[in-house]
């Protein structure tokens, strides 16, 4: 196969642009709601995240106004609890992660030499889920039903007994809905980094921001499912009366803490690592030299991601866990400072050995370095268990995580916004107003939260809405409150600067900062298709090494310099080496993401209103919409147009191979599903260990044979499906349809056994946590089995319609991954929930 990146004869740039714009350009008016282009969707993510940031910031100012003086009556206890719950939740879930994913979705294809992310419609679907979920959640403020149990929703405070009404339901259902968007974006970004890059760009040549987002996306895929599971279980306990966290029925409220912090501590680094990636991109540009210790920085980011999953009990030192566990998690909490320190020293070394230009982005970077060091030091202090006991639930902890999260994320984010602002708008930022915004924000931030460490050390607890005079808290609280308004003034100055910039900023040249990465070759502002031709990149610094790249790209001198065939295309590469493997055919604009997001939003509202018959109907509509959407993907007739004569020599469209991006997307989805299922098994074993009296006898009510039968049926279906894949690989298409129908029947039979088991096992999920976990597990397996059966049947129909064939063979391999998950999940349930109790009972 020849590498499709040889130099072609140059074409007229304006003519080439018109050809691509006719295919890639966004529609106007109401039809713009169907746009799936990553640049447009990413801008929507960032603007929406900015709005939620302002709402959360206003809530924070109300909190500081209430605490400015002792005995204030500005807010009552209920309003204060709602305000701090909404403030923390919106900052963590609606701002910090989505806005950084939006920045990544905007930049990564341009940095990596691609024309779009590999799942454009999935990205658009994620945005609509984010928007509708955020609106539903925020509306709880307007109707006076905002959650008031804290952004961590600890049980039993969040149970029906102590949080009646809809407030906690808004949190549980709204956040779960929003997390669909986060998971969708993470899968899209991870697969795009691995599979849609410039030819020749190996992993060792990825920009550090791409590395940071790859690691972050994998952390989201593994780290968010425990919270999704916990939210579903708690909502079932509230809405249906099932017992998971109620100790009077065999549950344990500490299980919620485990599930929450299995997500919560990795979340800190999910927020930090993208910001660290931004810093690692900006420091070399403004130091005017390559990054010192590129490989060390990448390895340290990977190490941070791994270690972060061993820290969750860091937040639970005061609940009475064994001393050995405290020692282990204390050491892990201190160990995570090592890879973070490596990155810090690499940034300092780069600046020290370079010739720094102290522009506005570098001011924000310098502010970040100072603030984050303080946050890191107080984090190490909190890793010491005796000290943690002393300051637990005080304002010291509040100050610490604001230093880590705001200093470690907001300052680099604003630095990145100012750095890439000419890329967004084609205009240069204002020096005077932007510097004023920095200094007001920097001084206001430190005046607010540095003093708060002192407030915590002298004993002021968190989450109290008022306090008595004479406790020594009056002056520090007043100082913090005054400086919080200084910080707000700084943010207002930044917003004014951005507004004036967009209207009156000076036009920017193509690469105003003399940056080294490829996004500056896509135009300022960028074209809808990013690159008219796709270059071969085999260096960390493409624009420093080849300054003529913008011109040669724009005149079509590299790969895929045509759009007249009507396909949106980008190159698909080997995930490690960057060697070109296929041409990825990207889907165009579609209404399905908006329709699917809208139906799920209505489903969320119906669940909030406890209109369960309506919710059931909307669930069926949502399934129908998603399946109809899936029917359009794959080998459509338009995907084969011109394939034999206008693709580079030796390459096929990804739909005509066995390794398209859909296979990787399903793999990432199954990884997330596995993390959720592992959390469920963890909950089962935890309750069995901690609350043994909740388990009446050792014999499982599921018996031995039913789950074994289900396992065998899923195994038979998987064997049939793998046989289909093997025959396709061997060039044989006879009998495909019949094998797929047989596979679907195996799934139907397995589901029938699961339904029978649910009806006859005598489970009482409202009476015993033991039975609730079993019932939930069976329902989980039933849902996946039904989906597997339906997808196998759809594959049979697609074979009948000619959309799965020797020409387009890869879809059965995608469906096989779901069947493999069903097999393994059922086998684990059989072993852990049927065999293990029997074996333990026999031994005892």
Short mmCIF file of C-alpha atoms in Angstrom, two decimals, residues 178-555:
data_model
loop_
_atom_site.label_atom_id
_atom_site.label_comp_id
_atom_site.label_asym_id
_atom_site.label_seq_id
_atom_site.Cartn_x
_atom_site.Cartn_y
_atom_site.Cartn_z
CA UNK A 178 -25.63 15.17 32.12
CA UNK A 179 -23.11 12.37 32.56
CA UNK A 180 -24.39 10.83 29.31
CA UNK A 181 -22.88 13.87 27.61
CA UNK A 182 -19.61 13.54 29.48
CA UNK A 183 -19.29 9.84 28.62
CA UNK A 184 -20.20 10.46 24.96
CA UNK A 185 -17.58 13.19 24.67
CA UNK A 186 -14.94 11.05 26.38
CA UNK A 187 -15.51 8.11 24.01
CA UNK A 188 -15.48 10.41 20.97
CA UNK A 189 -12.26 12.13 22.05
CA UNK A 190 -10.41 8.94 23.04
CA UNK A 191 -11.18 7.09 19.81
CA UNK A 192 -10.40 10.17 17.72
CA UNK A 193 -6.97 10.58 19.31
CA UNK A 194 -6.15 6.94 18.74
CA UNK A 195 -7.56 6.53 15.23
CA UNK A 196 -7.85 9.89 13.42
CA UNK A 197 -4.47 11.57 13.19
CA UNK A 198 -2.14 12.83 10.51
CA UNK A 199 -0.22 10.16 8.64
CA UNK A 200 2.99 9.28 10.44
CA UNK A 201 2.02 10.88 13.76
CA UNK A 202 2.91 8.15 16.27
CA UNK A 203 1.99 8.26 19.93
CA UNK A 204 5.49 9.56 20.69
CA UNK A 205 4.70 12.63 18.56
CA UNK A 206 1.33 13.53 20.04
CA UNK A 207 0.98 17.05 21.44
CA UNK A 208 0.91 16.86 25.22
CA UNK A 209 -2.62 18.27 25.27
CA UNK A 210 -3.71 15.25 23.22
CA UNK A 211 -2.01 12.95 25.72
CA UNK A 212 -3.72 14.72 28.61
CA UNK A 213 -7.14 14.38 26.95
CA UNK A 214 -6.56 10.73 26.06
CA UNK A 215 -5.70 9.94 29.69
CA UNK A 216 -8.57 12.10 30.97
CA UNK A 217 -11.07 10.47 28.62
CA UNK A 218 -10.03 6.99 29.73
CA UNK A 219 -10.41 8.14 33.35
CA UNK A 220 -13.91 9.44 32.61
CA UNK A 221 -14.84 6.15 30.94
CA UNK A 222 -13.69 4.16 34.00
CA UNK A 223 -14.36 6.73 36.75
CA UNK A 224 -17.84 8.05 36.02
CA UNK A 225 -19.76 4.72 36.00
CA UNK A 226 -19.52 4.19 39.81
CA UNK A 227 -21.35 7.49 40.36
CA UNK A 228 -23.87 6.66 37.63
CA UNK A 229 -24.54 3.35 39.39
CA UNK A 230 -24.81 5.02 42.80
CA UNK A 231 -27.23 7.63 41.44
CA UNK A 232 -29.44 4.94 39.88
CA UNK A 233 -29.46 2.88 43.09
CA UNK A 234 -30.27 5.89 45.28
CA UNK A 235 -33.05 7.02 42.94
CA UNK A 236 -34.48 3.48 43.02
CA UNK A 237 -34.38 3.62 46.81
CA UNK A 238 -36.18 6.98 46.82
CA UNK A 239 -38.70 6.30 44.05
CA UNK A 240 -39.41 2.57 44.31
CA UNK A 241 -38.51 1.86 47.92
CA UNK A 242 -35.71 -0.58 47.10
CA UNK A 243 -33.11 -0.85 49.82
CA UNK A 244 -29.42 -0.29 49.09
CA UNK A 245 -28.23 2.26 51.66
CA UNK A 246 -30.79 1.84 54.48
CA UNK A 247 -29.14 0.02 57.44
CA UNK A 248 -32.54 -1.02 58.85
CA UNK A 249 -33.04 -3.21 55.75
CA UNK A 250 -29.55 -4.63 55.34
CA UNK A 251 -27.99 -1.69 53.46
CA UNK A 252 -25.16 0.64 54.44
CA UNK A 253 -24.93 4.42 53.86
CA UNK A 254 -21.14 4.15 53.62
CA UNK A 255 -21.61 2.21 50.38
CA UNK A 256 -22.77 5.49 48.81
CA UNK A 257 -19.56 7.18 49.96
CA UNK A 258 -17.47 4.44 48.37
CA UNK A 259 -19.33 4.67 45.06
CA UNK A 260 -19.24 8.47 45.10
CA UNK A 261 -15.54 8.79 45.87
CA UNK A 262 -14.59 6.01 43.46
CA UNK A 263 -15.69 8.71 41.03
CA UNK A 264 -14.93 11.77 43.13
CA UNK A 265 -11.19 11.57 43.64
CA UNK A 266 -10.34 10.64 40.04
CA UNK A 267 -12.64 13.58 39.16
CA UNK A 268 -10.09 15.94 40.72
CA UNK A 269 -7.47 14.75 38.24
CA UNK A 270 -10.01 14.54 35.42
CA UNK A 271 -10.35 18.29 35.96
CA UNK A 272 -6.62 18.92 36.47
CA UNK A 273 -5.02 16.89 33.66
CA UNK A 274 -6.56 18.78 30.71
CA UNK A 275 -5.49 22.02 32.36
CA UNK A 276 -2.00 20.61 32.82
CA UNK A 277 -2.04 19.71 29.12
CA UNK A 278 -2.88 23.34 28.28
CA UNK A 279 0.04 24.53 30.42
CA UNK A 280 2.38 22.07 28.69
CA UNK A 281 1.27 23.44 25.31
CA UNK A 282 1.63 27.11 26.21
CA UNK A 283 4.89 27.09 28.18
CA UNK A 284 7.09 26.05 25.21
CA UNK A 285 5.44 28.63 22.94
CA UNK A 286 6.04 31.55 25.29
CA UNK A 287 9.41 30.22 26.50
CA UNK A 288 10.36 29.94 22.77
CA UNK A 289 11.91 26.51 23.14
CA UNK A 290 10.72 22.85 23.10
CA UNK A 291 9.31 21.32 26.24
CA UNK A 292 11.89 19.97 28.66
CA UNK A 293 11.28 16.28 29.47
CA UNK A 294 8.40 15.60 27.06
CA UNK A 295 8.47 11.85 27.79
CA UNK A 296 8.69 12.44 31.55
CA UNK A 297 5.65 14.71 31.42
CA UNK A 298 3.64 12.12 29.47
CA UNK A 299 4.65 9.28 31.82
CA UNK A 300 3.80 11.43 34.84
CA UNK A 301 0.33 12.12 33.42
CA UNK A 302 -0.24 8.41 32.91
CA UNK A 303 1.01 7.75 36.46
CA UNK A 304 -1.34 10.40 37.84
CA UNK A 305 -4.26 8.74 36.09
CA UNK A 306 -3.45 5.32 37.53
CA UNK A 307 -2.69 6.47 41.07
CA UNK A 308 -5.83 8.63 41.25
CA UNK A 309 -8.02 5.51 41.32
CA UNK A 310 -6.34 4.34 44.53
CA UNK A 311 -7.16 7.46 46.56
CA UNK A 312 -10.90 7.46 47.06
CA UNK A 313 -10.79 6.69 50.80
CA UNK A 314 -8.67 9.85 51.20
CA UNK A 315 -12.06 11.56 51.66
CA UNK A 316 -13.31 9.01 54.21
CA UNK A 317 -10.66 9.05 56.94
CA UNK A 318 -13.16 10.27 59.55
CA UNK A 319 -15.83 7.57 59.09
CA UNK A 320 -14.08 4.87 61.12
CA UNK A 321 -12.27 2.73 58.56
CA UNK A 322 -9.52 0.37 59.81
CA UNK A 323 -6.10 1.84 60.60
CA UNK A 324 -4.38 -0.31 57.95
CA UNK A 325 -6.67 1.10 55.25
CA UNK A 326 -6.00 4.61 56.49
CA UNK A 327 -2.25 4.04 56.23
CA UNK A 328 -2.51 2.63 52.69
CA UNK A 329 -4.64 5.49 51.37
CA UNK A 330 -2.54 8.08 53.20
CA UNK A 331 0.59 6.80 51.42
CA UNK A 332 -1.24 6.75 48.07
CA UNK A 333 -2.44 10.32 48.67
CA UNK A 334 1.13 11.48 49.20
CA UNK A 335 2.45 9.38 46.29
CA UNK A 336 0.26 11.17 43.75
CA UNK A 337 2.26 14.34 44.42
CA UNK A 338 5.30 12.74 42.73
CA UNK A 339 4.05 12.70 39.12
CA UNK A 340 2.47 16.11 39.62
CA UNK A 341 5.81 17.41 40.85
CA UNK A 342 7.53 16.04 37.73
CA UNK A 343 5.24 18.13 35.54
CA UNK A 344 5.81 21.20 37.70
CA UNK A 345 9.60 20.90 37.46
CA UNK A 346 9.39 20.34 33.69
CA UNK A 347 7.44 23.58 33.27
CA UNK A 348 9.88 25.51 35.44
CA UNK A 349 12.89 24.03 33.61
CA UNK A 350 11.39 24.99 30.24
CA UNK A 351 10.83 28.57 31.37
CA UNK A 352 14.24 28.73 33.05
CA UNK A 353 16.11 27.57 29.96
CA UNK A 354 14.04 29.58 27.50
CA UNK A 355 13.38 33.25 26.85
CA UNK A 356 9.89 33.78 28.26
CA UNK A 357 7.58 36.35 26.71
CA UNK A 358 5.35 37.65 29.49
CA UNK A 359 2.15 38.05 27.52
CA UNK A 360 -1.32 37.72 29.04
CA UNK A 361 -1.49 33.89 28.75
CA UNK A 362 1.83 33.65 30.61
CA UNK A 363 0.44 35.81 33.43
CA UNK A 364 -2.32 33.26 33.96
CA UNK A 365 0.21 30.43 33.78
CA UNK A 366 2.37 32.10 36.42
CA UNK A 367 -0.71 32.59 38.63
CA UNK A 368 -1.56 28.92 38.17
CA UNK A 369 1.93 27.79 39.20
CA UNK A 370 1.82 29.75 42.46
CA UNK A 371 -1.74 28.79 43.37
CA UNK A 372 -1.45 25.13 42.48
CA UNK A 373 1.71 24.69 44.55
CA UNK A 374 -0.21 25.93 47.59
CA UNK A 375 -3.10 23.59 46.79
CA UNK A 376 -0.72 20.67 46.39
CA UNK A 377 0.99 21.36 49.72
CA UNK A 378 -2.31 21.53 51.59
CA UNK A 379 -3.29 18.28 49.84
CA UNK A 380 -0.21 16.58 51.25
CA UNK A 381 -1.13 17.97 54.68
CA UNK A 382 -4.60 16.45 54.38
CA UNK A 383 -3.04 13.08 53.50
CA UNK A 384 -1.77 12.86 57.11
CA UNK A 385 -4.58 11.14 58.96
CA UNK A 386 -4.26 12.95 62.33
CA UNK A 387 -4.21 16.34 60.63
CA UNK A 388 -7.12 15.29 58.42
CA UNK A 389 -9.14 14.43 61.52
CA UNK A 390 -8.53 17.90 62.94
CA UNK A 391 -9.59 19.89 59.88
CA UNK A 392 -12.15 17.49 58.41
CA UNK A 393 -15.35 19.29 57.45
CA UNK A 394 -13.85 22.72 58.17
CA UNK A 395 -13.22 25.67 55.86
CA UNK A 396 -9.62 24.50 55.53
CA UNK A 397 -10.87 21.72 53.24
CA UNK A 398 -13.01 24.20 51.30
CA UNK A 399 -9.95 26.41 50.77
CA UNK A 400 -7.83 23.42 49.71
CA UNK A 401 -10.10 22.16 46.97
CA UNK A 402 -10.72 25.66 45.63
CA UNK A 403 -6.96 26.12 45.36
CA UNK A 404 -6.66 22.79 43.58
CA UNK A 405 -9.70 23.07 41.34
CA UNK A 406 -9.87 26.80 40.56
CA UNK A 407 -6.12 27.37 40.68
CA UNK A 408 -5.44 24.08 38.93
CA UNK A 409 -8.14 24.39 36.28
CA UNK A 410 -9.62 27.89 35.88
CA UNK A 411 -6.32 29.77 35.57
CA UNK A 412 -4.89 27.43 32.86
CA UNK A 413 -8.26 27.44 31.10
CA UNK A 414 -8.28 31.24 30.85
CA UNK A 415 -4.64 31.16 29.74
CA UNK A 416 -5.64 28.74 26.99
CA UNK A 417 -8.63 30.86 25.98
CA UNK A 418 -6.41 33.92 25.56
CA UNK A 419 -3.81 31.88 23.69
CA UNK A 420 -6.32 30.40 21.22
CA UNK A 421 -8.58 33.46 21.09
CA UNK A 422 -7.14 34.58 17.72
CA UNK A 423 -7.87 31.08 16.46
CA UNK A 424 -11.52 31.36 17.48
CA UNK A 425 -12.13 34.88 16.24
CA UNK A 426 -9.28 35.93 13.94
CA UNK A 427 -8.64 38.87 16.27
CA UNK A 428 -5.99 39.75 18.88
CA UNK A 429 -6.93 40.27 22.55
CA UNK A 430 -6.61 43.58 24.39
CA UNK A 431 -3.52 43.83 26.56
CA UNK A 432 -4.74 46.44 29.09
CA UNK A 433 -8.17 45.09 29.97
CA UNK A 434 -7.00 41.46 30.00
CA UNK A 435 -4.15 42.28 32.39
CA UNK A 436 -6.54 44.15 34.69
CA UNK A 437 -8.85 41.13 34.66
CA UNK A 438 -5.96 38.88 35.65
CA UNK A 439 -4.80 40.98 38.58
CA UNK A 440 -8.29 41.49 40.00
CA UNK A 441 -8.99 37.74 39.70
CA UNK A 442 -5.62 36.69 41.13
CA UNK A 443 -5.75 39.07 44.09
CA UNK A 444 -9.43 38.38 44.74
CA UNK A 445 -8.94 34.61 44.61
CA UNK A 446 -6.05 34.57 47.08
CA UNK A 447 -7.75 37.06 49.36
CA UNK A 448 -10.82 34.83 49.45
CA UNK A 449 -9.34 31.37 49.89
CA UNK A 450 -5.91 31.88 51.46
CA UNK A 451 -7.64 33.45 54.45
CA UNK A 452 -10.12 30.59 54.49
CA UNK A 453 -7.33 28.19 55.51
CA UNK A 454 -7.00 30.27 58.68
CA UNK A 455 -10.78 30.20 59.22
CA UNK A 456 -10.71 26.42 59.06
CA UNK A 457 -7.71 26.05 61.36
CA UNK A 458 -9.52 27.99 64.06
CA UNK A 459 -12.45 25.63 63.81
CA UNK A 460 -15.15 26.99 61.52
CA UNK A 461 -17.10 24.05 60.07
CA UNK A 462 -18.26 23.92 56.46
CA UNK A 463 -21.89 23.94 55.43
CA UNK A 464 -23.12 26.19 58.25
CA UNK A 465 -25.22 29.14 57.15
CA UNK A 466 -24.49 31.39 60.13
CA UNK A 467 -22.33 31.64 63.26
CA UNK A 468 -22.23 33.47 66.55
CA UNK A 469 -19.98 36.51 67.17
CA UNK A 470 -16.92 36.20 69.39
CA UNK A 471 -15.63 32.91 67.98
CA UNK A 472 -12.75 34.53 66.09
CA UNK A 473 -14.38 33.88 62.73
CA UNK A 474 -15.75 37.38 62.13
CA UNK A 475 -12.71 39.07 60.59
CA UNK A 476 -11.49 36.23 58.32
CA UNK A 477 -15.01 35.70 56.99
CA UNK A 478 -15.37 39.40 56.24
CA UNK A 479 -12.01 39.44 54.45
CA UNK A 480 -12.94 36.39 52.38
CA UNK A 481 -16.29 37.87 51.44
CA UNK A 482 -14.84 41.25 50.40
CA UNK A 483 -12.15 39.64 48.25
CA UNK A 484 -14.69 37.29 46.65
CA UNK A 485 -16.31 40.38 45.15
CA UNK A 486 -12.89 41.57 43.98
CA UNK A 487 -12.52 38.26 42.17
CA UNK A 488 -16.00 38.66 40.70
CA UNK A 489 -14.96 42.09 39.42
CA UNK A 490 -11.97 40.44 37.71
CA UNK A 491 -14.22 37.89 35.99
CA UNK A 492 -16.50 40.73 34.87
CA UNK A 493 -13.48 42.51 33.39
CA UNK A 494 -12.60 39.35 31.47
CA UNK A 495 -16.12 39.05 30.09
CA UNK A 496 -16.06 42.70 29.00
CA UNK A 497 -12.68 42.12 27.36
CA UNK A 498 -14.00 39.11 25.43
CA UNK A 499 -17.07 41.04 24.29
CA UNK A 500 -15.02 44.03 23.10
CA UNK A 501 -12.49 41.69 21.52
CA UNK A 502 -15.13 40.02 19.38
CA UNK A 503 -16.44 43.41 18.21
CA UNK A 504 -13.33 45.58 18.01
CA UNK A 505 -10.20 43.39 18.26
CA UNK A 506 -7.36 43.93 15.80
CA UNK A 507 -7.12 41.32 13.01
CA UNK A 508 -4.67 38.55 13.86
CA UNK A 509 -2.07 37.03 11.55
CA UNK A 510 -2.19 33.30 10.80
CA UNK A 511 0.10 32.27 13.69
CA UNK A 512 0.39 35.30 15.98
CA UNK A 513 2.33 33.57 18.78
CA UNK A 514 4.70 31.61 16.50
CA UNK A 515 3.29 28.39 17.97
CA UNK A 516 4.60 25.00 16.89
CA UNK A 517 1.43 22.90 16.64
CA UNK A 518 -0.74 22.14 13.66
CA UNK A 519 -3.97 23.89 14.69
CA UNK A 520 -2.46 27.21 13.58
CA UNK A 521 -2.29 25.85 10.01
CA UNK A 522 -6.09 25.50 9.80
CA UNK A 523 -6.78 29.23 9.50
CA UNK A 524 -7.79 31.97 11.95
CA UNK A 525 -10.70 31.52 12.24
CA UNK A 526 -10.54 27.92 11.01
CA UNK A 527 -12.32 26.50 8.01
CA UNK A 528 -15.26 24.16 8.60
CA UNK A 529 -13.19 21.26 7.24
CA UNK A 530 -9.94 22.29 9.03
CA UNK A 531 -7.56 21.20 6.24
CA UNK A 532 -8.02 21.13 2.46
CA UNK A 533 -5.40 18.37 2.37
CA UNK A 534 -3.99 16.21 5.13
CA UNK A 535 -0.20 16.36 5.60
CA UNK A 536 2.19 13.73 6.81
CA UNK A 537 3.51 14.72 10.26
CA UNK A 538 6.51 13.03 11.87
CA UNK A 539 7.62 15.69 14.35
CA UNK A 540 6.52 17.22 17.64
CA UNK A 541 6.85 20.73 16.20
CA UNK A 542 5.35 20.71 12.68
CA UNK A 543 5.09 24.48 12.20
CA UNK A 544 8.56 25.15 13.57
CA UNK A 545 10.05 22.46 11.34
CA UNK A 546 7.92 23.20 8.23
CA UNK A 547 6.73 26.83 8.25
CA UNK A 548 5.24 26.45 4.74
CA UNK A 549 2.66 23.85 5.86
CA UNK A 550 -0.30 26.29 5.95
CA UNK A 551 0.27 27.17 2.29
CA UNK A 552 0.86 23.62 1.03
CA UNK A 553 -2.18 22.35 2.97
CA UNK A 554 -4.45 25.09 1.62
CA UNK A 555 -3.38 24.43 -1.98
#
